[in-house]
PDB file of C-alpha atoms and ligand atoms in Angstrom:
ATOM      1  CA  MET A   1      64.412-227.216  93.253  1.00 46.00           C
ATOM      2  CA  VAL A   2      64.042-224.426  95.714  1.00 54.00           C
ATOM      3  CA  VAL A   3      61.391-225.854  98.019  1.00 76.00           C
ATOM      4  CA  GLY A   4      62.405-227.421 101.398  1.00 74.00           C
ATOM      5  CA  ASN A   5      66.123-227.862 101.702  1.00 76.00           C
ATOM      6  CA  GLY A   6      66.847-226.060  98.442  1.00 84.00           C
ATOM      7  CA  ALA A   7      65.062-222.970  99.827  1.00 84.00           C
ATOM      8  CA  ARG A   8      67.310-222.968 102.871  1.00 84.00           C
ATOM      9  CA  GLU A   9      70.403-223.253 100.744  1.00 88.00           C
ATOM     10  CA  ALA A  10      69.315-220.455  98.482  1.00 89.00           C
ATOM     11  CA  ARG A  11      68.676-218.225 101.524  1.00 87.00           C
ATOM     12  CA  ALA A  12      72.062-219.166 103.009  1.00 88.00           C
ATOM     13  CA  ALA A  13      73.607-218.177  99.685  1.00 92.00           C
ATOM     14  CA  GLY A  14      72.100-214.733 100.035  1.00 93.00           C
ATOM     15  CA  GLN A  15      69.381-215.110  97.400  1.00 97.00           C
ATOM     16  CA  ALA A  16      66.138-213.316  97.956  1.00 98.00           C
ATOM     17  CA  ILE A  17      63.128-215.639  97.514  1.00 98.00           C
ATOM     18  CA  ALA A  18      59.885-214.080  96.371  1.00 98.00           C
ATOM     19  CA  PHE A  19      56.666-216.089  96.731  1.00 98.00           C
ATOM     20  CA  VAL A  20      53.175-216.028  95.225  1.00 98.00           C
ATOM     21  CA  PRO A  21      50.713-218.546  96.666  1.00 99.00           C
ATOM     22  CA  THR A  22      47.723-219.324  94.470  1.00 98.00           C
ATOM     23  CA  MET A  23      45.099-221.927  93.784  1.00 98.00           C
ATOM     24  CA  GLY A  24      45.922-221.905  90.111  1.00 98.00           C
ATOM     25  CA  PHE A  25      43.765-221.285  86.974  1.00 98.00           C
ATOM     26  CA  LEU A  26      45.961-218.229  86.665  1.00 98.00           C
ATOM     27  CA  HIS A  27      44.833-214.962  85.165  1.00 98.00           C
ATOM     28  CA  GLU A  28      46.233-211.453  84.846  1.00 98.00           C
ATOM     29  CA  GLY A  29      45.561-210.745  88.538  1.00 98.00           C
ATOM     30  CA  HIS A  30      47.913-213.586  89.447  1.00 98.00           C
ATOM     31  CA  ALA A  31      50.337-212.459  86.756  1.00 98.00           C
ATOM     32  CA  SER A  32      50.515-208.893  88.321  1.00 98.00           C
ATOM     33  CA  LEU A  33      51.697-210.542  91.651  1.00 98.00           C
ATOM     34  CA  LEU A  34      54.217-212.707  89.757  1.00 98.00           C
ATOM     35  CA  ARG A  35      55.675-209.679  87.975  1.00 98.00           C
ATOM     36  CA  GLU A  36      56.138-207.774  91.266  1.00 98.00           C
ATOM     37  CA  GLY A  37      57.712-210.896  92.706  1.00 98.00           C
ATOM     38  CA  ARG A  38      60.071-211.214  89.821  1.00 98.00           C
ATOM     39  CA  ARG A  39      61.119-207.610  90.359  1.00 98.00           C
ATOM     40  CA  ARG A  40      61.672-208.108  94.076  1.00 97.00           C
ATOM     41  CA  GLY A  41      63.341-211.525  94.315  1.00 98.00           C
ATOM     42  CA  ASP A  42      66.281-213.447  92.857  1.00 98.00           C
ATOM     43  CA  ILE A  43      64.232-216.618  92.930  1.00 97.00           C
ATOM     44  CA  LEU A  44      60.537-216.551  92.201  1.00 98.00           C
ATOM     45  CA  VAL A  45      58.390-219.338  93.580  1.00 98.00           C
ATOM     46  CA  LEU A  46      54.737-219.863  92.625  1.00 98.00           C
ATOM     47  CA  SER A  47      52.555-222.401  94.530  1.00 98.00           C
ATOM     48  CA  ILE A  48      49.491-223.922  92.962  1.00 98.00           C
ATOM     49  CA  PHE A  49      47.320-225.738  95.497  1.00 98.00           C
ATOM     50  CA  VAL A  50      43.649-226.021  95.725  1.00 98.00           C
ATOM     51  CA  ASN A  51      43.581-226.186  99.458  1.00 98.00           C
ATOM     52  CA  PRO A  52      40.786-228.450 100.726  1.00 98.00           C
ATOM     53  CA  THR A  53      40.823-227.099 104.300  1.00 98.00           C
ATOM     54  CA  GLN A  54      39.700-223.613 103.194  1.00 98.00           C
ATOM     55  CA  PHE A  55      36.537-224.916 101.483  1.00 98.00           C
ATOM     56  CA  GLY A  56      33.305-225.593 103.476  1.00 97.00           C
ATOM     57  CA  ALA A  57      30.998-228.482 103.012  1.00 95.00           C
ATOM     58  CA  GLY A  58      28.948-227.913  99.915  1.00 95.00           C
ATOM     59  CA  GLU A  59      31.372-225.402  98.486  1.00 96.00           C
ATOM     60  CA  ASP A  60      33.207-225.723  95.118  1.00 96.00           C
ATOM     61  CA  PHE A  61      36.335-227.585  96.067  1.00 97.00           C
ATOM     62  CA  GLU A  62      35.667-230.467  93.594  1.00 96.00           C
ATOM     63  CA  SER A  63      34.597-228.154  90.753  1.00 96.00           C
ATOM     64  CA  TYR A  64      37.149-225.495  91.331  1.00 97.00           C
ATOM     65  CA  PRO A  65      38.724-224.879  87.789  1.00 97.00           C
ATOM     66  CA  ARG A  66      42.145-226.354  87.205  1.00 98.00           C
ATOM     67  CA  ASN A  67      44.533-226.174  84.246  1.00 98.00           C
ATOM     68  CA  LEU A  68      48.139-226.855  85.248  1.00 97.00           C
ATOM     69  CA  GLU A  69      49.408-226.790  81.652  1.00 98.00           C
ATOM     70  CA  LYS A  70      48.179-223.315  80.894  1.00 98.00           C
ATOM     71  CA  ASP A  71      49.309-222.148  84.344  1.00 98.00           C
ATOM     72  CA  ALA A  72      52.806-223.380  83.592  1.00 98.00           C
ATOM     73  CA  GLU A  73      52.872-221.310  80.377  1.00 98.00           C
ATOM     74  CA  ILE A  74      51.720-218.084  82.183  1.00 98.00           C
ATOM     75  CA  ALA A  75      54.268-218.850  84.977  1.00 98.00           C
ATOM     76  CA  GLU A  76      57.037-219.213  82.437  1.00 98.00           C
ATOM     77  CA  ARG A  77      56.101-215.904  80.758  1.00 97.00           C
ATOM     78  CA  ALA A  78      56.135-214.187  84.142  1.00 98.00           C
ATOM     79  CA  GLY A  79      59.687-215.561  84.882  1.00 98.00           C
ATOM     80  CA  VAL A  80      58.776-218.043  87.708  1.00 98.00           C
ATOM     81  CA  ASP A  81      61.743-220.196  88.626  1.00 97.00           C
ATOM     82  CA  VAL A  82      59.891-222.859  90.626  1.00 97.00           C
ATOM     83  CA  ILE A  83      56.318-224.122  90.566  1.00 98.00           C
ATOM     84  CA  PHE A  84      55.375-225.861  93.762  1.00 98.00           C
ATOM     85  CA  ALA A  85      52.123-227.889  93.215  1.00 98.00           C
ATOM     86  CA  PRO A  86      51.738-230.425  96.054  1.00 98.00           C
ATOM     87  CA  THR A  87      48.944-232.962  96.349  1.00 98.00           C
ATOM     88  CA  ALA A  88      46.452-232.702  99.235  1.00 98.00           C
ATOM     89  CA  ARG A  89      47.958-235.875 100.718  1.00 98.00           C
ATOM     90  CA  GLU A  90      51.409-234.273 100.772  1.00 98.00           C
ATOM     91  CA  MET A  91      50.172-231.237 102.555  1.00 98.00           C
ATOM     92  CA  TYR A  92      47.881-233.083 104.912  1.00 98.00           C
ATOM     93  CA  PRO A  93      49.142-236.629 105.425  1.00 98.00           C
ATOM     94  CA  ASN A  94      47.250-239.107 107.565  1.00 98.00           C
ATOM     95  CA  GLY A  95      47.249-237.949 111.185  1.00 98.00           C
ATOM     96  CA  TYR A  96      47.451-234.218 110.291  1.00 98.00           C
ATOM     97  CA  GLN A  97      45.956-232.232 113.160  1.00 98.00           C
ATOM     98  CA  THR A  98      47.643-228.777 113.485  1.00 98.00           C
ATOM     99  CA  TYR A  99      45.915-225.474 112.528  1.00 98.00           C
ATOM    100  CA  VAL A 100      46.688-221.779 112.689  1.00 98.00           C
ATOM    101  CA  ASN A 101      43.794-219.475 113.707  1.00 98.00           C
ATOM    102  CA  VAL A 102      43.655-215.730 113.645  1.00 98.00           C
ATOM    103  CA  ASP A 103      40.792-214.511 115.973  1.00 98.00           C
ATOM    104  CA  ASN A 104      38.901-211.226 115.526  1.00 97.00           C
ATOM    105  CA  LEU A 105      39.832-210.301 112.045  1.00 98.00           C
ATOM    106  CA  THR A 106      38.405-213.585 110.701  1.00 98.00           C
ATOM    107  CA  LEU A 107      34.949-213.093 112.310  1.00 98.00           C
ATOM    108  CA  PRO A 108      33.184-210.692 110.038  1.00 98.00           C
ATOM    109  CA  LEU A 109      32.722-210.537 106.237  1.00 98.00           C
ATOM    110  CA  CYS A 110      33.806-213.786 104.493  1.00 98.00           C
ATOM    111  CA  GLY A 111      34.650-215.334 107.857  1.00 98.00           C
ATOM    112  CA  ALA A 112      30.976-214.979 108.840  1.00 98.00           C
ATOM    113  CA  SER A 113      29.612-216.566 105.736  1.00 95.00           C
ATOM    114  CA  ARG A 114      32.313-219.200 105.342  1.00 97.00           C
ATOM    115  CA  PRO A 115      33.020-220.669 108.830  1.00 97.00           C
ATOM    116  CA  GLY A 116      36.500-222.276 108.912  1.00 97.00           C
ATOM    117  CA  HIS A 117      37.614-220.690 105.665  1.00 98.00           C
ATOM    118  CA  PHE A 118      40.354-218.471 107.103  1.00 98.00           C
ATOM    119  CA  ARG A 119      41.573-221.218 109.429  1.00 98.00           C
ATOM    120  CA  GLY A 120      42.278-223.210 106.225  1.00 98.00           C
ATOM    121  CA  VAL A 121      43.964-220.264 104.595  1.00 98.00           C
ATOM    122  CA  THR A 122      46.230-219.355 107.487  1.00 98.00           C
ATOM    123  CA  THR A 123      47.157-222.990 108.028  1.00 98.00           C
ATOM    124  CA  VAL A 124      48.157-223.547 104.423  1.00 98.00           C
ATOM    125  CA  VAL A 125      49.920-220.267 104.160  1.00 99.00           C
ATOM    126  CA  ALA A 126      51.922-220.876 107.286  1.00 99.00           C
ATOM    127  CA  LYS A 127      52.883-224.355 106.004  1.00 98.00           C
ATOM    128  CA  LEU A 128      53.803-222.930 102.566  1.00 98.00           C
ATOM    129  CA  PHE A 129      55.989-220.193 104.225  1.00 98.00           C
ATOM    130  CA  ASN A 130      57.787-222.907 106.176  1.00 98.00           C
ATOM    131  CA  ILE A 131      58.349-225.007 102.936  1.00 97.00           C
ATOM    132  CA  VAL A 132      59.318-222.163 100.616  1.00 97.00           C
ATOM    133  CA  SER A 133      61.181-219.965 103.248  1.00 97.00           C
ATOM    134  CA  PRO A 134      60.357-216.728 101.261  1.00 98.00           C
ATOM    135  CA  HIS A 135      61.816-213.274 102.071  1.00 98.00           C
ATOM    136  CA  SER A 136      58.653-211.655 100.497  1.00 98.00           C
ATOM    137  CA  ALA A 137      55.176-212.863  99.622  1.00 99.00           C
ATOM    138  CA  PHE A 138      52.604-211.209  97.374  1.00 99.00           C
ATOM    139  CA  PHE A 139      48.883-211.217  97.921  1.00 99.00           C
ATOM    140  CA  GLY A 140      46.035-209.406  96.016  1.00 98.00           C
ATOM    141  CA  GLU A 141      43.675-206.860  97.566  1.00 98.00           C
ATOM    142  CA  LYS A 142      40.888-208.674  95.692  1.00 98.00           C
ATOM    143  CA  ASP A 143      40.857-210.954  98.798  1.00 98.00           C
ATOM    144  CA  TYR A 144      41.097-207.919 101.099  1.00 98.00           C
ATOM    145  CA  GLN A 145      40.258-209.709 104.364  1.00 98.00           C
ATOM    146  CA  GLN A 146      42.595-212.595 103.553  1.00 98.00           C
ATOM    147  CA  LEU A 147      45.487-210.027 103.113  1.00 98.00           C
ATOM    148  CA  ALA A 148      44.658-208.395 106.413  1.00 98.00           C
ATOM    149  CA  VAL A 149      44.515-211.847 108.169  1.00 98.00           C
ATOM    150  CA  ILE A 150      47.852-212.926 106.677  1.00 98.00           C
ATOM    151  CA  ARG A 151      49.503-209.661 107.782  1.00 98.00           C
ATOM    152  CA  ARG A 152      48.195-210.303 111.286  1.00 98.00           C
ATOM    153  CA  MET A 153      49.366-213.930 111.354  1.00 98.00           C
ATOM    154  CA  VAL A 154      52.861-212.899 110.179  1.00 99.00           C
ATOM    155  CA  ALA A 155      53.078-210.171 112.886  1.00 98.00           C
ATOM    156  CA  ASP A 156      51.593-212.275 115.619  1.00 98.00           C
ATOM    157  CA  LEU A 157      53.726-215.382 114.950  1.00 98.00           C
ATOM    158  CA  ASN A 158      57.005-213.447 114.226  1.00 98.00           C
ATOM    159  CA  MET A 159      57.222-214.874 110.781  1.00 98.00           C
ATOM    160  CA  ASP A 160      60.250-213.494 108.905  1.00 97.00           C
ATOM    161  CA  VAL A 161      58.532-212.637 105.621  1.00 98.00           C
ATOM    162  CA  GLU A 162      57.565-209.301 104.116  1.00 98.00           C
ATOM    163  CA  ILE A 163      53.968-209.160 102.926  1.00 98.00           C
ATOM    164  CA  THR A 164      53.035-206.966  99.978  1.00 98.00           C
ATOM    165  CA  GLY A 165      49.392-206.247  98.937  1.00 98.00           C
ATOM    166  CA  MET A 166      48.778-205.631  95.281  1.00 98.00           C
ATOM    167  CA  PRO A 167      45.895-203.743  93.589  1.00 98.00           C
ATOM    168  CA  ILE A 168      42.839-205.570  92.122  1.00 98.00           C
ATOM    169  CA  VAL A 169      43.263-206.289  88.493  1.00 98.00           C
ATOM    170  CA  ARG A 170      40.011-205.866  86.527  1.00 98.00           C
ATOM    171  CA  GLU A 171      38.720-206.930  83.120  1.00 97.00           C
ATOM    172  CA  ALA A 172      38.322-204.032  80.618  1.00 96.00           C
ATOM    173  CA  ASP A 173      34.718-203.592  81.590  1.00 96.00           C
ATOM    174  CA  GLY A 174      35.541-203.446  85.384  1.00 97.00           C
ATOM    175  CA  LEU A 175      34.804-206.968  86.613  1.00 98.00           C
ATOM    176  CA  ALA A 176      37.391-208.034  89.138  1.00 98.00           C
ATOM    177  CA  MET A 177      39.378-210.893  87.719  1.00 98.00           C
ATOM    178  CA  SER A 178      38.752-214.183  89.459  1.00 98.00           C
ATOM    179  CA  SER A 179      39.336-217.877  88.662  1.00 97.00           C
ATOM    180  CA  ARG A 180      35.559-218.240  89.654  1.00 97.00           C
ATOM    181  CA  ASN A 181      34.449-216.013  86.717  1.00 98.00           C
ATOM    182  CA  ALA A 182      34.850-219.151  84.609  1.00 97.00           C
ATOM    183  CA  TYR A 183      31.582-220.333  86.238  1.00 97.00           C
ATOM    184  CA  LEU A 184      29.584-217.534  84.768  1.00 98.00           C
ATOM    185  CA  SER A 185      27.307-217.978  81.831  1.00 98.00           C
ATOM    186  CA  PRO A 186      27.482-215.087  79.179  1.00 98.00           C
ATOM    187  CA  GLU A 187      24.242-213.691  80.666  1.00 98.00           C
ATOM    188  CA  GLU A 188      25.706-213.946  84.237  1.00 98.00           C
ATOM    189  CA  ARG A 189      28.975-212.420  83.137  1.00 98.00           C
ATOM    190  CA  LYS A 190      26.973-209.286  82.159  1.00 98.00           C
ATOM    191  CA  SER A 191      25.021-209.354  85.378  1.00 98.00           C
ATOM    192  CA  ALA A 192      28.302-209.635  87.398  1.00 98.00           C
ATOM    193  CA  LEU A 193      29.107-206.091  86.457  1.00 98.00           C
ATOM    194  CA  CYS A 194      26.681-204.943  89.123  1.00 98.00           C
ATOM    195  CA  LEU A 195      29.411-205.560  91.783  1.00 98.00           C
ATOM    196  CA  CYS A 196      31.855-202.979  90.387  1.00 97.00           C
ATOM    197  CA  ARG A 197      28.964-200.700  89.323  1.00 97.00           C
ATOM    198  CA  SER A 198      27.799-200.572  92.886  1.00 98.00           C
ATOM    199  CA  LEU A 199      31.273-199.916  94.150  1.00 98.00           C
ATOM    200  CA  ALA A 200      31.606-197.115  91.592  1.00 97.00           C
ATOM    201  CA  GLY A 201      28.216-195.679  92.584  1.00 97.00           C
ATOM    202  CA  ALA A 202      29.066-195.538  96.268  1.00 97.00           C
ATOM    203  CA  SER A 203      32.560-194.187  95.488  1.00 97.00           C
ATOM    204  CA  GLU A 204      31.030-191.376  93.495  1.00 96.00           C
ATOM    205  CA  LEU A 205      28.519-190.335  96.180  1.00 97.00           C
ATOM    206  CA  TYR A 206      31.383-190.361  98.692  1.00 97.00           C
ATOM    207  CA  ARG A 207      33.488-188.133  96.428  1.00 97.00           C
ATOM    208  CA  GLU A 208      30.446-185.732  96.286  1.00 96.00           C
ATOM    209  CA  GLY A 209      30.505-185.500 100.024  1.00 97.00           C
ATOM    210  CA  VAL A 210      28.094-188.183 101.278  1.00 98.00           C
ATOM    211  CA  PHE A 211      29.668-189.810 104.320  1.00 98.00           C
ATOM    212  CA  SER A 212      26.697-191.574 105.946  1.00 98.00           C
ATOM    213  CA  VAL A 213      27.196-195.272 105.604  1.00 98.00           C
ATOM    214  CA  ASP A 214      23.421-195.823 105.620  1.00 98.00           C
ATOM    215  CA  VAL A 215      23.041-193.628 102.555  1.00 98.00           C
ATOM    216  CA  LEU A 216      25.996-195.204 100.797  1.00 98.00           C
ATOM    217  CA  ARG A 217      24.802-198.699 101.600  1.00 98.00           C
ATOM    218  CA  GLU A 218      21.370-197.806 100.142  1.00 98.00           C
ATOM    219  CA  LYS A 219      23.077-196.738  96.990  1.00 98.00           C
ATOM    220  CA  VAL A 220      25.002-200.004  96.720  1.00 98.00           C
ATOM    221  CA  MET A 221      21.781-202.071  97.415  1.00 98.00           C
ATOM    222  CA  GLU A 222      19.785-200.085  94.930  1.00 98.00           C
ATOM    223  CA  ILE A 223      22.345-201.003  92.189  1.00 98.00           C
ATOM    224  CA  LEU A 224      22.537-204.615  93.225  1.00 98.00           C
ATOM    225  CA  ARG A 225      18.757-205.028  93.618  1.00 98.00           C
ATOM    226  CA  ALA A 226      18.375-203.951  89.990  1.00 98.00           C
ATOM    227  CA  GLU A 227      20.102-207.129  88.854  1.00 98.00           C
ATOM    228  CA  SER A 228      17.640-209.992  89.195  1.00 97.00           C
ATOM    229  CA  SER A 229      20.261-212.842  89.278  1.00 97.00           C
ATOM    230  CA  ALA A 230      22.207-211.150  92.064  1.00 98.00           C
ATOM    231  CA  SER A 231      21.667-212.159  95.737  1.00 98.00           C
ATOM    232  CA  VAL A 232      23.570-210.160  98.254  1.00 98.00           C
ATOM    233  CA  GLU A 233      25.506-211.952 100.971  1.00 98.00           C
ATOM    234  CA  TYR A 234      27.066-208.816 102.496  1.00 98.00           C
ATOM    235  CA  VAL A 235      27.670-205.100 101.817  1.00 98.00           C
ATOM    236  CA  GLU A 236      29.921-203.838 104.582  1.00 98.00           C
ATOM    237  CA  PHE A 237      31.733-200.621 105.481  1.00 98.00           C
ATOM    238  CA  ARG A 238      34.773-201.298 107.703  1.00 98.00           C
ATOM    239  CA  HIS A 239      38.023-199.618 108.703  1.00 98.00           C
ATOM    240  CA  GLN A 240      40.663-200.653 106.159  1.00 97.00           C
ATOM    241  CA  HIS A 241      43.107-201.876 108.887  1.00 95.00           C
ATOM    242  CA  THR A 242      41.028-203.108 111.848  1.00 95.00           C
ATOM    243  CA  LEU A 243      38.015-204.212 109.729  1.00 97.00           C
ATOM    244  CA  GLU A 244      35.882-202.730 112.481  1.00 97.00           C
ATOM    245  CA  GLU A 245      32.437-201.395 111.378  1.00 98.00           C
ATOM    246  CA  VAL A 246      32.069-197.701 110.799  1.00 98.00           C
ATOM    247  CA  ASP A 247      28.989-195.470 110.755  1.00 95.00           C
ATOM    248  CA  ASN A 248      30.577-192.580 108.825  1.00 98.00           C
ATOM    249  CA  ALA A 249      32.719-193.164 105.873  1.00 98.00           C
ATOM    250  CA  SER A 250      36.222-191.679 105.555  1.00 98.00           C
ATOM    251  CA  ASP A 251      39.182-192.090 103.221  1.00 98.00           C
ATOM    252  CA  GLU A 252      40.186-195.117 105.351  1.00 97.00           C
ATOM    253  CA  THR A 253      36.867-196.943 104.794  1.00 98.00           C
ATOM    254  CA  LEU A 254      36.831-200.362 103.043  1.00 98.00           C
ATOM    255  CA  LEU A 255      33.612-201.087 101.203  1.00 98.00           C
ATOM    256  CA  ALA A 256      33.417-204.810 100.691  1.00 98.00           C
ATOM    257  CA  LEU A 257      30.906-206.986  98.891  1.00 98.00           C
ATOM    258  CA  ALA A 258      29.968-210.628  98.499  1.00 98.00           C
ATOM    259  CA  VAL A 259      27.233-211.239  95.984  1.00 98.00           C
ATOM    260  CA  LYS A 260      25.982-214.353  94.314  1.00 98.00           C
ATOM    261  CA  ILE A 261      25.355-214.255  90.639  1.00 98.00           C
ATOM    262  CA  GLY A 262      23.188-217.361  90.095  1.00 98.00           C
ATOM    263  CA  LYS A 263      25.212-219.928  91.891  1.00 97.00           C
ATOM    264  CA  THR A 264      28.584-218.233  91.704  1.00 98.00           C
ATOM    265  CA  ARG A 265      29.776-216.356  94.732  1.00 98.00           C
ATOM    266  CA  LEU A 266      31.850-213.293  93.840  1.00 98.00           C
ATOM    267  CA  ILE A 267      33.639-210.711  96.046  1.00 98.00           C
ATOM    268  CA  ASP A 268      34.917-207.202  95.331  1.00 98.00           C
ATOM    269  CA  ASN A 269      35.950-204.169  97.296  1.00 98.00           C
ATOM    270  CA  THR A 270      37.357-200.645  97.252  1.00 98.00           C
ATOM    271  CA  ILE A 271      38.865-198.184  99.659  1.00 98.00           C
ATOM    272  CA  LEU A 272      36.635-195.055  99.391  1.00 97.00           C
ATOM    273  CA  GLY A 273      39.535-192.535  99.729  1.00 92.00           C
ATOM    274  CA  ARG A 274      41.253-193.960  96.670  1.00 94.00           C
ATOM    275  CA  GLY A 275      38.424-193.295  94.230  1.00 87.00           C
ATOM    276  CA  PHE A 276      37.115-196.079  92.096  1.00 85.00           C
ATOM    277  CA  PRO A 277      39.260-196.797  89.020  1.00 74.00           C
ATOM    278  CA  CYS A 278      36.468-197.715  86.526  1.00 68.00           C
ATOM    279  CA  SER A 279      33.379-195.652  87.145  1.00 55.00           C
ATOM    280  CA  GLU A 280      32.840-194.861  83.465  1.00 63.00           C
ATOM    281  CA  LYS A 281      33.380-198.459  82.317  1.00 68.00           C
ATOM    282  CA  CYS A 282      30.987-200.488  84.505  1.00 74.00           C
TER     283      CYS A 282
HETATM  284  P1  LIG B 301      43.661-217.471  94.372  1.00 54.53           P
HETATM  285  O1  LIG B 301      44.278-218.327  93.280  1.00 54.53           O
HETATM  286  O2  LIG B 301      42.236-217.031  94.032  1.00 54.53           O
HETATM  287  O3  LIG B 301      43.674-218.046  95.724  1.00 54.53           O
HETATM  288  O4  LIG B 301      44.456-216.076  94.478  1.00 54.53           O
HETATM  289  C1  LIG B 301      45.798-216.166  94.628  1.00 54.53           C
HETATM  290  C2  LIG B 301      46.270-214.669  94.851  1.00 54.53           C
HETATM  291  O5  LIG B 301      45.972-213.925  93.750  1.00 54.53           O
HETATM  292  C3  LIG B 301      45.586-214.086  96.140  1.00 54.53           C
HETATM  293  O6  LIG B 301      46.583-213.275  96.806  1.00 54.53           O
HETATM  294  C4  LIG B 301      44.508-213.240  95.447  1.00 54.53           C
HETATM  295  O7  LIG B 301      44.132-212.084  96.207  1.00 54.53           O
HETATM  296  C5  LIG B 301      45.263-212.804  94.152  1.00 54.53           C
HETATM  297  N1  LIG B 301      44.289-212.318  93.160  1.00 54.53           N
HETATM  298  C6  LIG B 301      43.219-213.032  92.721  1.00 54.53           C
HETATM  299  N2  LIG B 301      42.512-212.265  91.890  1.00 54.53           N
HETATM  300  C7  LIG B 301      43.159-211.119  91.759  1.00 54.53           C
HETATM  301  C8  LIG B 301      42.863-209.882  91.045  1.00 54.53           C
HETATM  302  N3  LIG B 301      41.891-209.775  90.210  1.00 54.53           N
HETATM  303  N4  LIG B 301      43.730-208.841  91.239  1.00 54.53           N
HETATM  304  C9  LIG B 301      44.789-208.948  92.044  1.00 54.53           C
HETATM  305  N5  LIG B 301      45.146-210.092  92.767  1.00 54.53           N
HETATM  306  C10 LIG B 301      44.284-211.104  92.655  1.00 54.53           C
END
């Protein structure tokens, strides 16, 4: 057991603890984080916790997919040493009243459409860091804003943990892997490709020398509008570090999307300067 006291003993014995926090229902995206953690740590800890404080009223906390047995198999294959899967009552006992809040970075994008979401994320990650005492922790760029917010929290609160961001893992046809893809009907699964198709479309225009965000946004919207089951929550162009809005795109520009396919809210993003990995596929 490496959580709590065990973690402090392992640290004292000079063992490097690598940590991957998740909400479970693991897929290849999570596995890529685990593999990097395995490479970087002596002890690899995975947490599985569907964190109630990061879900808003009317969101999918109750229906969020769960499969601890399959998760344990994937974890074993990835070389996880310890799975920490607490209950909500263990994490938030009666009388709980302490929260961590990152200011400006949490205001736009998903923070605007999901009030309180990032407060829940930073609170639970801070708690998990205190329990697990990791030297390094691994987060996916799939949740780009979350990664930026965690980096800020760690710097601002002098937390002694090295944060590593990992690239988005995609299905063969380009759809970004997500536990929420399980909600999609076969028809919606096809429609969901409009997210990566629109990122690819804008990335291609950018590569051809189009830097006007208005023009690039129109390209994204044109592709998304063509999909009748898609409703756009946001299409935003922001600086990759500050998340401030930009008028002219550069290699540093993050293009981030949130789109509902039917009732399922999906997010995806790319950094324009990197080129989009799957422009032929989706
Ligand atoms: P979640 O279980 O959705 O909270 O995700 C746990 C971690 O896995 C987060 O750091 C996510 O950004 C990361 N993750 C989820 N999907 C992907 C993906 N397709 N590629 C890379 N990382 C991912």
